[in-house]
Coordinates of C-alpha atoms and ligand atoms in Angstrom, one line a residue:
M1 CA -11.3 -44.5 -19.1
S2 CA -9.7 -41.3 -20.4
D3 CA -9.7 -38.2 -18.3
P4 CA -12.3 -35.7 -19.4
L5 CA -9.7 -32.9 -19.1
D6 CA -7.5 -34.5 -21.8
E7 CA -10.5 -34.4 -24.1
L8 CA -11.2 -30.8 -23.4
F9 CA -7.7 -29.3 -23.3
S10 CA -4.5 -29.7 -25.2
P11 CA -1.2 -30.3 -23.4
R12 CA -0.4 -26.6 -24.1
Q13 CA -3.2 -25.7 -21.6
L14 CA -3.3 -28.8 -19.3
K15 CA -0.3 -29.5 -17.1
R16 CA 0.3 -32.2 -14.6
D17 CA 4.1 -32.1 -14.0
A18 CA 5.2 -31.9 -10.4
D19 CA 6.8 -28.4 -10.7
T20 CA 3.6 -26.9 -12.1
L21 CA 1.4 -28.6 -9.6
A22 CA 3.6 -27.4 -6.7
E23 CA 3.8 -23.9 -7.9
W24 CA 0.2 -23.2 -9.1
G25 CA -1.4 -25.3 -6.3
R26 CA -0.7 -22.7 -3.7
D27 CA -0.6 -19.1 -2.7
W28 CA 1.8 -17.2 -0.4
T29 CA 0.9 -19.4 2.6
R30 CA 3.4 -22.0 3.4
S31 CA 1.7 -24.1 6.1
Y32 CA -0.8 -26.1 4.0
A33 CA -0.3 -29.3 2.1
V34 CA -0.4 -28.8 -1.6
A35 CA -1.8 -31.6 -3.8
P36 CA -3.7 -30.6 -7.0
S37 CA -4.3 -33.2 -9.7
A38 CA -3.8 -30.8 -12.7
V39 CA -3.5 -27.2 -13.7
V40 CA -5.6 -25.8 -16.6
F41 CA -4.4 -22.5 -18.0
V42 CA -7.7 -21.1 -19.3
E43 CA -7.7 -18.7 -22.2
S44 CA -11.3 -17.7 -22.6
I45 CA -14.6 -17.5 -20.8
D46 CA -15.7 -20.6 -22.9
D47 CA -12.8 -22.5 -21.4
V48 CA -14.0 -21.7 -17.9
V49 CA -17.6 -22.7 -18.7
K50 CA -16.4 -26.0 -20.2
L51 CA -14.3 -26.7 -17.1
V52 CA -17.2 -25.9 -14.7
Q53 CA -19.6 -28.1 -16.7
A54 CA -17.1 -31.0 -16.8
A55 CA -16.4 -30.6 -13.1
N56 CA -20.2 -30.9 -12.4
Q57 CA -20.5 -33.9 -14.7
H58 CA -17.5 -35.8 -13.6
D59 CA -17.5 -34.6 -10.0
F60 CA -14.1 -33.0 -9.7
K61 CA -13.3 -29.8 -7.8
L62 CA -11.9 -26.5 -9.0
V63 CA -9.6 -24.0 -7.3
P64 CA -9.1 -20.6 -8.9
S65 CA -5.6 -19.3 -9.1
G66 CA -4.5 -15.7 -9.8
G67 CA -1.2 -14.1 -8.8
R68 CA -1.0 -16.5 -5.9
T69 CA -0.2 -13.7 -3.4
G70 CA -3.0 -14.5 -1.0
L71 CA -2.2 -14.9 2.7
S72 CA -5.1 -17.0 3.9
G73 CA -4.8 -20.2 1.8
G74 CA -7.8 -19.2 -0.4
A75 CA -6.0 -20.5 -3.5
V76 CA -4.4 -23.6 -2.0
A77 CA -5.4 -26.9 -3.7
G78 CA -4.7 -29.6 -1.1
H79 CA -7.0 -32.4 -2.1
G80 CA -6.6 -33.4 -5.7
E81 CA -8.5 -30.4 -7.1
V82 CA -7.9 -29.0 -10.6
V83 CA -6.3 -25.6 -10.4
V84 CA -7.8 -23.0 -12.8
S85 CA -5.1 -20.5 -13.6
F86 CA -6.0 -17.2 -15.1
D87 CA -2.4 -16.3 -16.1
R88 CA -3.3 -16.4 -19.8
M89 CA -6.4 -14.4 -19.6
N90 CA -4.3 -11.3 -19.1
R91 CA -5.5 -8.9 -21.8
I92 CA -6.9 -5.4 -21.4
L93 CA -9.8 -5.6 -23.8
D94 CA -11.2 -2.1 -24.0
F95 CA -10.9 1.4 -22.7
D96 CA -13.5 4.1 -22.9
P97 CA -12.2 7.6 -22.0
A98 CA -15.7 9.1 -21.8
D99 CA -16.7 6.6 -19.1
R100 CA -13.1 6.2 -17.7
L101 CA -13.8 2.5 -17.9
V102 CA -11.3 -0.2 -18.6
T103 CA -12.4 -3.8 -19.4
C104 CA -9.9 -6.4 -18.3
Q105 CA -9.6 -10.1 -18.3
A106 CA -9.3 -11.6 -14.8
G107 CA -5.5 -12.4 -15.2
V108 CA -4.4 -8.8 -15.8
V109 CA -1.7 -8.0 -13.2
T110 CA -2.6 -5.0 -10.9
Q111 CA 0.6 -3.1 -11.9
T112 CA -0.2 -3.5 -15.6
L113 CA -3.6 -2.0 -15.0
Q114 CA -2.0 0.9 -12.9
E115 CA 0.5 1.5 -15.8
F116 CA -2.2 1.4 -18.4
A117 CA -4.3 3.9 -16.4
G118 CA -1.2 6.2 -16.2
E119 CA -0.8 6.0 -20.0
Q120 CA -4.3 7.4 -20.3
G121 CA -3.5 10.3 -17.9
L122 CA -5.6 8.6 -15.2
S123 CA -4.9 6.2 -12.3
Y124 CA -6.0 3.0 -10.7
P125 CA -5.6 3.9 -7.1
V126 CA -5.9 0.5 -5.3
D127 CA -2.3 -0.4 -4.4
F128 CA -0.4 -2.9 -2.3
A129 CA 3.1 -4.4 -2.0
S130 CA 2.1 -7.4 -4.2
S131 CA 0.8 -5.2 -7.1
G132 CA 3.6 -6.6 -9.4
S133 CA 2.1 -10.1 -9.3
S134 CA -1.4 -10.0 -7.9
Q135 CA -4.2 -10.2 -10.6
I136 CA -7.3 -8.2 -10.9
G137 CA -9.5 -11.3 -10.7
G138 CA -8.0 -12.3 -7.4
N139 CA -8.2 -8.8 -6.1
I140 CA -11.9 -8.8 -6.8
A141 CA -12.4 -12.3 -5.4
T142 CA -10.9 -11.1 -2.1
N143 CA -12.0 -7.4 -2.2
A144 CA -8.3 -6.5 -1.7
G145 CA -7.5 -3.3 0.2
G146 CA -4.0 -2.1 0.7
I147 CA -2.2 1.1 1.4
K148 CA -4.5 3.8 -0.2
V149 CA -7.9 2.7 1.3
I150 CA -8.1 5.7 3.6
R151 CA -8.5 7.9 0.5
Y152 CA -9.6 5.7 -2.3
G153 CA -11.5 2.8 -0.8
L154 CA -11.3 -0.9 -1.6
T155 CA -11.2 -2.9 -4.8
R156 CA -15.0 -3.1 -4.5
D157 CA -15.3 0.6 -5.0
W158 CA -13.7 0.5 -8.5
V159 CA -15.6 -2.5 -10.0
A160 CA -18.2 -1.0 -12.3
G161 CA -19.1 -4.2 -14.1
L162 CA -18.3 -7.9 -13.5
T163 CA -18.5 -11.1 -15.5
V164 CA -18.5 -14.3 -13.6
V165 CA -19.0 -18.0 -14.3
T166 CA -21.1 -19.5 -11.6
G167 CA -20.9 -23.1 -10.3
N168 CA -23.8 -23.9 -12.6
G169 CA -21.7 -22.9 -15.6
E170 CA -23.8 -19.8 -16.3
V171 CA -22.2 -16.6 -17.4
L172 CA -23.5 -13.6 -15.5
R173 CA -22.7 -10.0 -16.6
C174 CA -23.4 -7.7 -13.7
N175 CA -23.9 -3.9 -13.8
H176 CA -22.4 -3.2 -17.2
G177 CA -20.2 -0.3 -16.0
L178 CA -23.2 1.8 -14.9
V179 CA -22.8 4.4 -12.2
K180 CA -26.5 4.4 -11.4
N181 CA -28.5 1.2 -11.5
A182 CA -31.4 0.8 -9.1
T183 CA -32.8 -2.4 -10.5
G184 CA -32.7 -4.5 -7.4
Y185 CA -30.1 -6.8 -5.9
D186 CA -26.6 -5.9 -7.0
L187 CA -25.2 -9.3 -7.7
R188 CA -21.8 -7.8 -8.5
H189 CA -21.2 -7.2 -4.8
L190 CA -22.1 -10.7 -3.9
F191 CA -19.2 -12.1 -6.0
I192 CA -16.7 -9.4 -4.8
G193 CA -15.0 -10.9 -1.8
S194 CA -16.6 -14.4 -2.3
E195 CA -13.2 -16.0 -2.8
G196 CA -14.2 -18.0 -5.8
T197 CA -16.8 -20.0 -3.8
L198 CA -19.9 -18.7 -5.7
G199 CA -18.4 -18.1 -9.2
F200 CA -15.1 -17.4 -10.9
V201 CA -14.4 -13.8 -12.0
V202 CA -13.5 -13.8 -15.7
E203 CA -13.7 -10.2 -16.7
A204 CA -14.2 -6.8 -15.0
Q205 CA -15.0 -3.2 -16.0
I206 CA -12.8 -1.1 -13.7
R207 CA -13.4 2.6 -13.2
L208 CA -10.3 4.8 -13.3
A209 CA -9.6 7.9 -11.2
P210 CA -8.0 11.2 -12.1
A211 CA -4.2 11.1 -12.0
P212 CA -3.0 12.0 -8.5
Q213 CA -1.1 15.2 -7.7
P214 CA 2.6 14.7 -6.7
Q215 CA 2.8 13.1 -3.3
Q216 CA 5.0 13.7 -0.3
V217 CA 5.8 11.1 2.3
M218 CA 6.6 11.7 6.0
V219 CA 7.7 9.1 8.6
L220 CA 7.2 10.0 12.3
G221 CA 8.6 8.4 15.4
V222 CA 5.9 7.7 18.0
P223 CA 7.0 6.3 21.4
E224 CA 3.5 5.2 22.6
F225 CA 1.2 3.0 20.6
R226 CA -2.0 4.7 21.7
D227 CA -0.6 8.1 20.6
I228 CA -0.6 7.0 16.9
L229 CA -4.3 7.6 16.9
E230 CA -3.8 11.2 18.2
V231 CA -1.4 11.7 15.4
L232 CA -3.9 10.4 12.9
R233 CA -6.6 12.7 14.3
T234 CA -4.4 15.7 14.2
F235 CA -3.3 15.2 10.6
Q236 CA -6.8 14.3 9.4
G237 CA -8.1 17.5 10.9
A238 CA -5.6 19.5 8.9
L239 CA -5.4 17.8 5.5
T240 CA -6.5 14.9 3.3
L241 CA -4.3 11.9 3.7
S242 CA -3.6 9.5 0.9
A243 CA -2.1 6.9 3.4
F244 CA -1.6 6.5 7.1
E245 CA 0.4 3.4 7.9
F246 CA 2.2 2.3 11.0
F247 CA 4.9 -0.2 12.0
S248 CA 6.8 -1.2 15.1
E249 CA 10.6 -0.9 15.6
Q250 CA 10.6 -4.7 15.7
A251 CA 9.1 -4.8 12.2
L252 CA 11.5 -2.1 11.0
Q253 CA 14.5 -4.2 12.2
K254 CA 13.4 -7.1 10.1
V255 CA 13.2 -5.0 6.9
L256 CA 16.5 -3.3 7.6
A257 CA 18.1 -6.8 8.0
H258 CA 16.5 -8.0 4.8
R259 CA 17.0 -5.0 2.4
N260 CA 19.7 -2.4 1.9
L261 CA 17.8 0.5 3.5
R262 CA 18.6 3.2 6.0
R263 CA 16.8 3.9 9.2
P264 CA 14.2 6.7 8.8
L265 CA 15.3 8.5 11.9
P266 CA 18.7 8.6 13.7
Q267 CA 17.4 7.0 16.9
P268 CA 15.1 3.9 17.2
V269 CA 11.6 4.8 18.4
P270 CA 9.1 2.0 19.4
F271 CA 6.6 2.9 16.7
Y272 CA 6.6 4.8 13.3
T273 CA 3.8 6.2 11.2
L274 CA 4.1 6.7 7.5
L275 CA 1.9 9.4 6.0
E276 CA 1.4 10.3 2.4
F277 CA -0.4 13.4 1.1
D278 CA -0.6 15.8 -1.8
A279 CA 2.5 17.9 -2.0
S280 CA 0.3 21.0 -2.2
A281 CA -0.8 20.3 1.4
L282 CA 2.8 20.5 2.7
E283 CA 2.2 23.7 4.8
A284 CA -0.8 22.2 6.6
A285 CA 1.2 19.0 7.2
S286 CA 4.1 21.0 8.6
E287 CA 1.7 22.7 11.0
A288 CA 0.2 19.4 12.0
F289 CA 3.8 18.0 12.6
E290 CA 4.6 20.9 14.9
A291 CA 1.4 20.3 16.9
V292 CA 2.1 16.5 17.4
V293 CA 5.6 17.2 18.5
E294 CA 4.4 19.9 20.9
A295 CA 1.9 17.5 22.4
G296 CA 4.7 15.0 23.0
W297 CA 3.1 12.3 20.7
V298 CA 5.9 12.4 18.1
V299 CA 9.7 12.7 18.9
D300 CA 11.1 13.1 15.4
G301 CA 10.2 13.0 11.8
V302 CA 11.5 12.9 8.2
L303 CA 10.0 14.3 5.1
S304 CA 10.8 12.9 1.7
Q305 CA 13.0 15.3 -0.4
S306 CA 12.7 13.4 -3.7
E307 CA 10.6 10.7 -5.3
A308 CA 13.4 8.3 -4.7
Q309 CA 13.4 9.0 -1.0
A310 CA 9.6 8.7 -0.9
A311 CA 9.9 5.3 -2.5
A312 CA 12.7 4.3 0.0
L313 CA 10.5 5.3 2.9
W314 CA 7.6 3.3 1.5
Q315 CA 9.8 0.2 1.3
L316 CA 10.3 0.4 5.0
R317 CA 6.6 -0.4 5.4
E318 CA 5.8 -2.4 2.2
G319 CA 8.9 -4.6 2.6
I320 CA 7.9 -5.9 6.1
S321 CA 5.7 -8.8 4.9
E322 CA 8.4 -10.2 2.6
S323 CA 11.2 -9.7 5.1
I324 CA 9.4 -11.8 7.8
A325 CA 8.2 -14.6 5.4
G326 CA 11.2 -16.8 6.4
Y327 CA 9.7 -17.1 9.9
T328 CA 6.5 -18.7 8.6
P329 CA 4.6 -16.1 10.7
Y330 CA 1.1 -16.7 12.0
K331 CA -0.9 -13.8 10.5
N332 CA -3.6 -11.8 12.0
D333 CA -5.4 -9.2 9.9
L334 CA -7.8 -7.5 12.3
S335 CA -10.0 -4.5 12.1
V336 CA -12.2 -2.5 14.4
R337 CA -13.8 0.9 14.1
I338 CA -11.2 3.7 14.6
S339 CA -13.2 4.8 17.7
Q340 CA -12.6 1.4 19.3
M341 CA -8.9 1.3 18.4
P342 CA -7.2 2.7 21.5
D343 CA -8.9 0.3 23.9
F344 CA -8.5 -2.6 21.4
I345 CA -4.8 -2.0 21.0
E346 CA -4.2 -2.0 24.7
T347 CA -6.2 -5.2 25.2
V348 CA -4.5 -7.0 22.3
D349 CA -1.1 -5.9 23.4
A350 CA -1.6 -7.3 26.9
L351 CA -3.1 -10.5 25.5
V352 CA -0.2 -11.0 23.1
S353 CA 2.5 -10.4 25.7
D354 CA 0.7 -12.8 28.1
S355 CA 0.0 -15.5 25.5
Y356 CA 3.2 -15.4 23.6
P357 CA 6.0 -14.4 26.0
D358 CA 8.5 -16.5 24.1
F359 CA 7.4 -15.4 20.6
E360 CA 8.5 -12.3 18.7
V361 CA 5.6 -10.1 17.6
C362 CA 5.6 -7.7 14.6
W363 CA 2.9 -5.0 14.5
Y364 CA 2.2 -3.0 11.4
G365 CA -0.7 -2.1 9.2
H366 CA -3.2 0.3 7.8
I367 CA -4.1 1.9 11.1
G368 CA -5.8 4.8 9.4
D369 CA -8.5 2.3 8.2
G370 CA -8.7 0.5 11.6
N371 CA -6.7 -2.4 10.2
L372 CA -3.9 -4.0 12.2
H373 CA -1.5 -6.7 10.9
L374 CA -0.3 -8.7 13.9
N375 CA 2.4 -11.2 12.9
I376 CA 3.6 -13.8 15.4
L377 CA 7.1 -15.1 14.3
R378 CA 8.0 -18.7 14.6
P379 CA 11.0 -19.5 16.8
E380 CA 13.4 -21.8 15.0
S381 CA 13.0 -24.4 17.8
L382 CA 9.3 -25.1 16.8
S383 CA 8.1 -26.9 13.7
V384 CA 5.5 -25.0 11.6
D385 CA 2.7 -27.4 12.8
E386 CA 3.5 -27.0 16.5
F387 CA 3.8 -23.3 16.1
Y388 CA 0.5 -22.9 14.3
Q389 CA -1.2 -25.2 16.8
R390 CA 0.0 -22.9 19.7
C391 CA -1.1 -19.8 17.8
H392 CA -4.5 -21.3 16.9
S393 CA -5.1 -22.2 20.5
I394 CA -4.8 -18.5 21.5
S395 CA -6.8 -17.2 18.5
P396 CA -10.3 -17.7 20.2
K397 CA -9.3 -15.3 23.0
L398 CA -8.0 -12.7 20.5
F399 CA -11.0 -13.1 18.2
A400 CA -13.4 -12.8 21.2
E401 CA -11.9 -9.3 21.8
V402 CA -12.5 -8.5 18.1
S403 CA -16.0 -9.9 18.3
N404 CA -16.8 -7.9 21.5
R405 CA -16.1 -4.8 19.4
Q406 CA -18.0 -6.0 16.3
G407 CA -14.7 -6.0 14.5
S408 CA -13.4 -8.3 11.7
I409 CA -11.1 -11.3 12.1
S410 CA -10.0 -10.7 8.4
A411 CA -9.9 -7.1 7.4
E412 CA -8.4 -7.5 3.9
H413 CA -6.7 -10.9 3.5
G414 CA -9.9 -13.0 3.2
V415 CA -11.0 -16.1 5.0
G416 CA -9.6 -18.9 2.9
L417 CA -8.5 -21.8 5.1
L418 CA -6.7 -19.7 7.7
K419 CA -9.7 -18.0 9.2
R420 CA -12.5 -20.4 8.1
D421 CA -13.1 -22.0 11.4
F422 CA -13.2 -18.7 13.2
L423 CA -15.7 -17.0 10.9
G424 CA -18.3 -17.2 13.6
F425 CA -16.4 -14.5 15.5
S426 CA -17.3 -12.0 12.8
R427 CA -20.5 -13.3 11.2
S428 CA -23.7 -14.4 13.0
P429 CA -25.2 -17.9 12.7
E430 CA -28.1 -16.3 10.6
E431 CA -25.6 -14.7 8.2
L432 CA -23.7 -18.0 7.9
E433 CA -26.9 -19.8 7.0
I434 CA -27.7 -17.3 4.3
M435 CA -24.1 -17.6 3.0
R436 CA -24.6 -21.4 2.8
G437 CA -27.9 -21.0 1.0
L438 CA -26.2 -18.7 -1.6
K439 CA -23.5 -21.3 -2.0
A440 CA -26.1 -24.1 -2.5
M441 CA -27.9 -22.0 -5.1
L442 CA -24.9 -20.8 -7.2
D443 CA -22.7 -23.8 -6.8
P444 CA -25.1 -26.8 -6.1
G445 CA -22.4 -29.3 -7.0
Q446 CA -20.0 -27.8 -4.5
I447 CA -17.3 -27.8 -7.1
L448 CA -15.9 -24.2 -6.7
N449 CA -13.1 -23.8 -4.2
P450 CA -14.5 -26.4 -1.8
G451 CA -13.6 -26.1 1.9
K452 CA -12.7 -22.4 1.7
L453 CA -14.4 -19.5 3.5
L454 CA -17.5 -21.3 4.9
P455 CA -16.9 -23.2 8.2
L456 CA -17.6 -26.9 7.8
K457 CA -20.7 -28.1 9.5
S458 CA -20.0 -30.2 12.5
Ligands
LIG501 C1 0.6 -5.6 4.0 O1 -0.1 -4.7 4.4 C2 0.0 -6.8 3.5 O2 1.8 -5.4 4.0 C3 0.6 -8.0 4.2 O3 -1.4 -6.8 3.7 C4 0.3 -8.1 5.6 O4 2.1 -9.7 6.0 C5 1.0 -9.2 6.4 O5 0.4 -9.7 7.4
LIG502 ZN1 -2.2 -5.0 4.5

């Protein structure tokens, strides 16, 4: 019997060679087996509809694939699924200056959208280290956050309209770019962050922001972890921050070893914060700097003197993830409310030192949003499986601390496979039941990204 895919797609769109399967069958994670049966490079909404209908009819499963920069295994195809790549749906379809709305296909790369916005004298302010390869559809499917959330919010906040293909093969067009629309359930937000389990994002209307003023970057040395929050409070009381990031000396050492960069300060300090703000707020920032030094929270600091220096300082923070990738780190992406942060940091710090005395730990993240990235590095002596098992066995203790504070076990990286079995630490049984009900309604054949996000029923 011939394969239905061969009838629907030409060899130009349908690939089954080993290299393509290996490359498009995974995201940035490296700890899951990858075994898709085919990759289809869709070129239109109709292609996606055809594929979904065929999957329902012939009972095969689909895994959506964007820029493949995910960190939770949400785009891994490990069980013979067909990968649906949006690489060729990469056109900007329309721009309306009066509405400041740009209509994009799902495969538009984030940086392309940012550059397009710049050409219109506007900006797309959601930004992260993977902007050069991540795609807008994937960003929406995971409600991606990044480095400017403190000022500009998450991907969700910029999606004014959304077109999705559900697991039933229906095309839904949600919200149509409206600012005000009080006509009941906003289905757009149901799909944002659903990780391709309810529908595939095929097009989006994205709202653009005014172009930012010139920015200035400051890196400060903070000896004590808990004082980072005092520094945040002081600066936030004095000016509007565009970013407030932090990283540990341990994390800095990894970037310096990996890239040709200079230390930000002459002497190592246990922690660093990176702040970005409008250059026009420099005076207020300088006063805040004096105040944090006087209080003893900060021992030294550097202010960017040029755009090139600002970019080099940003690399110290944005380059961390890539520079530790070779350690196949075990990633935690946690958030609690800022008010809970001091006590949370202290508890997690103690737990980590107790649980992983023989592992190297890198702290960094978007602490201004209450979001910590806690990466445990694999010692060479352990296989990836052994290492992950050990880390997994500690996770319940760590997540219980998150849960006690009503925090999130995945602040911005999504659930995918990595956090699926721990979702109950952040979502109640009632919520999980409603989520399952939504899945059953929008994807009754369970063909969309199976095994992701929702914990399997025991
Ligand atoms: C970042 O903030 C990314 O650099 C990656 O979200 C975080 O590597 C990580 O854990
Ligand atoms: Zn991050």
